[in-house]
PDB file of C-alpha atoms in Angstrom:
ATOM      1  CA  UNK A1121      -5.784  16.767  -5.577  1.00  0.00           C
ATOM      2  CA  UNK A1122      -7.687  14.137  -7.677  1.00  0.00           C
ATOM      3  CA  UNK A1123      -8.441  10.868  -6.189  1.00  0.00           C
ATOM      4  CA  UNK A1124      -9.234  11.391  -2.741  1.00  0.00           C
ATOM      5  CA  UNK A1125      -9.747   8.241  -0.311  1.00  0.00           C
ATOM      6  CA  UNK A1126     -10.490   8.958   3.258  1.00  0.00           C
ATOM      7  CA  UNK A1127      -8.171   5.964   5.436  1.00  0.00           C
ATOM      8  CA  UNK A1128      -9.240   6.694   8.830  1.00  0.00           C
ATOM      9  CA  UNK A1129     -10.173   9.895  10.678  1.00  0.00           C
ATOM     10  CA  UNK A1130      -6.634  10.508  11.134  1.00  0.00           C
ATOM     11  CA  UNK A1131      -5.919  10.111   7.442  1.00  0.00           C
ATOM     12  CA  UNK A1132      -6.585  10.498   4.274  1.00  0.00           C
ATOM     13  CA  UNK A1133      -4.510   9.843   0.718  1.00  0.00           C
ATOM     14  CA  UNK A1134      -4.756  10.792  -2.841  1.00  0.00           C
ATOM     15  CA  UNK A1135      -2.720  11.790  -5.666  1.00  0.00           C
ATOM     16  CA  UNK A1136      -1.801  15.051  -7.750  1.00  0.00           C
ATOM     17  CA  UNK A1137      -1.883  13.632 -10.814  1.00  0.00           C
ATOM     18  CA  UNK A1138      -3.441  10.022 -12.178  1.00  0.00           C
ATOM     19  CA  UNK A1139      -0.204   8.277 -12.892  1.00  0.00           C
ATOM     20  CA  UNK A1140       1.562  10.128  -9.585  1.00  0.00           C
ATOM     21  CA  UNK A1141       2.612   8.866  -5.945  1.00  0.00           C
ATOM     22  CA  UNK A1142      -0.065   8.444  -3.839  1.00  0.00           C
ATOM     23  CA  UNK A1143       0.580  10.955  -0.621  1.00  0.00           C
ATOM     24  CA  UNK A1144      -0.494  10.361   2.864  1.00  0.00           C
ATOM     25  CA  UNK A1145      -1.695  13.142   4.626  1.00  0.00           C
ATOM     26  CA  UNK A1146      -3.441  13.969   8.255  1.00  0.00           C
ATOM     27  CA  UNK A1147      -6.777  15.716   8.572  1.00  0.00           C
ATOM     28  CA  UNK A1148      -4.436  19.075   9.038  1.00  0.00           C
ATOM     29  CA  UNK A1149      -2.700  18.391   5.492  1.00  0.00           C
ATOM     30  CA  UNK A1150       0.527  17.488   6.927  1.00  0.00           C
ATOM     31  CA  UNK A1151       2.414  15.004   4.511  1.00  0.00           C
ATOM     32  CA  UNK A1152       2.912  12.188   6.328  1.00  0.00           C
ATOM     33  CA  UNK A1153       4.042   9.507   3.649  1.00  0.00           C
ATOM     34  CA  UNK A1154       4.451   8.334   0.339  1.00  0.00           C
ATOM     35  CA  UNK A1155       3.367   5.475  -1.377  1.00  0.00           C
ATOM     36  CA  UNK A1156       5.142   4.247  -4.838  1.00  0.00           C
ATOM     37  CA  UNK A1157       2.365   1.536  -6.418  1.00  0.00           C
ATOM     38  CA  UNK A1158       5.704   0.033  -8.626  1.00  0.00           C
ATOM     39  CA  UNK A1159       7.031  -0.781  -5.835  1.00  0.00           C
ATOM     40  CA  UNK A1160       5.069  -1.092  -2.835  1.00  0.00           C
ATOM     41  CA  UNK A1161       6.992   1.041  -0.503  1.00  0.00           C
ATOM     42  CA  UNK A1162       6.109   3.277   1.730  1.00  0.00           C
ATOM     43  CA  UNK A1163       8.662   6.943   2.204  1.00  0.00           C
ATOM     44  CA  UNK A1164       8.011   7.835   5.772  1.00  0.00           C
ATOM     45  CA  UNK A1165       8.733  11.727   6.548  1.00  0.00           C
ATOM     46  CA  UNK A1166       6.757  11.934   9.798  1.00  0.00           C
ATOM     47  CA  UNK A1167       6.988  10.145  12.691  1.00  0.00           C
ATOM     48  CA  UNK A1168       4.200   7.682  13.201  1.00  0.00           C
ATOM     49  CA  UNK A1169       3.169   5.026  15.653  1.00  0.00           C
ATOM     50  CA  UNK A1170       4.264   1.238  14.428  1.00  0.00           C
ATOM     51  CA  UNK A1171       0.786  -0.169  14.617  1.00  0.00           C
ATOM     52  CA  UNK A1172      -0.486   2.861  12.534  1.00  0.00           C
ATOM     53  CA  UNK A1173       2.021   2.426  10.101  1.00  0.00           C
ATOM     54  CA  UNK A1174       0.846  -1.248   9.520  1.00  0.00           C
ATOM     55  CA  UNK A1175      -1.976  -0.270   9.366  1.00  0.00           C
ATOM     56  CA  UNK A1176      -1.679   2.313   6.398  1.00  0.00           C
ATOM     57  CA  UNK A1177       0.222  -0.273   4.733  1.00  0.00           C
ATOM     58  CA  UNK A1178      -2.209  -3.230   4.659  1.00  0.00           C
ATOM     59  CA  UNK A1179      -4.864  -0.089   3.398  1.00  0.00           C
ATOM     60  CA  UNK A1180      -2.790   1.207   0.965  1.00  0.00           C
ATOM     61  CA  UNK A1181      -1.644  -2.132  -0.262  1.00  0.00           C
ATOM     62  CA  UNK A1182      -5.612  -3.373  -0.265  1.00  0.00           C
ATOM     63  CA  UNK A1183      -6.966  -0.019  -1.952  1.00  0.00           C
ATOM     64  CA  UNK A1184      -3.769   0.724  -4.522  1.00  0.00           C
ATOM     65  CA  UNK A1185      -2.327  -3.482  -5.141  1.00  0.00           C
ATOM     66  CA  UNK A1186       1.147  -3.181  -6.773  1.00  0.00           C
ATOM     67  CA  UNK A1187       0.844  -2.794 -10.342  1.00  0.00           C
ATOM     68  CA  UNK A1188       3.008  -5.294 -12.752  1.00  0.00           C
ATOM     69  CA  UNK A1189       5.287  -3.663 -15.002  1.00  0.00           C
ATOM     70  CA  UNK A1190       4.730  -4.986 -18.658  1.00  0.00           C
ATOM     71  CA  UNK A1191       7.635  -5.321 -20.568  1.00  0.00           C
ATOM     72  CA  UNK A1192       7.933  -3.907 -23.661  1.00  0.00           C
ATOM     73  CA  UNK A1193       9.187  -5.711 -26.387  1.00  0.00           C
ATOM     74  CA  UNK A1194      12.460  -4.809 -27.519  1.00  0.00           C
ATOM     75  CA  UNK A1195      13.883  -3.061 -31.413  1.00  0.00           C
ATOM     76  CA  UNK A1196      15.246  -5.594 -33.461  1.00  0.00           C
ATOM     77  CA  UNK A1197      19.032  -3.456 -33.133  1.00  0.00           C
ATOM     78  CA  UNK A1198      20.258  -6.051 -35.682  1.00  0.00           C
ATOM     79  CA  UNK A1199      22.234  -4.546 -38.502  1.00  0.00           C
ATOM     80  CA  UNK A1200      21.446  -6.028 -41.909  1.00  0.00           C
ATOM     81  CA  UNK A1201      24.045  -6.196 -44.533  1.00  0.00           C
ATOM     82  CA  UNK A1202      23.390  -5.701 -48.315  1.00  0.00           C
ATOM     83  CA  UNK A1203      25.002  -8.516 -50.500  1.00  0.00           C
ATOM     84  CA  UNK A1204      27.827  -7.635 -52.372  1.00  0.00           C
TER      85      UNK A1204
END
């Protein structure tokens, strides 16, 4: 796992790859969540209290802001037709 940030000393997140979902673990490596950084949303796949889970939010939203998608400019798909 590259990118290791220690939360609390419950948890601790990080991600597999550089460009990949940041996971939320426990001390005992449990997943725990998900966190997409497009988005801003948070995949929950253990149960956790509701005051913990704001709590991991406001982190993970401080430490990993939502990144703005730039748009790419878009191929001129006009045809051109030669003169006749």
């Amino acid at each position: 796992m590259i990118d290791r940030h220690t939360i609390n000393d419950s948890f601790y997140c990080g991600r597999l790859r550089g460009d990949s979902i940041v996971s939320v673990m426990t001390t005992g490596a449990y997943v725990m969540a998900e966190y997409d950084e497009q988005t801003g949303e948070i995949r929950w796949y253990r149960v956790v209290n509701a005051t913990q889970k704001e709590s991991l939010h406001n982190w993970l939203k401080q430490h990993f802001p939502i990144k703005e998608r730039v748009a790419k400019p878009r191929a001129n798909t006009t045809k051109k037709f030669a003169a006749a």
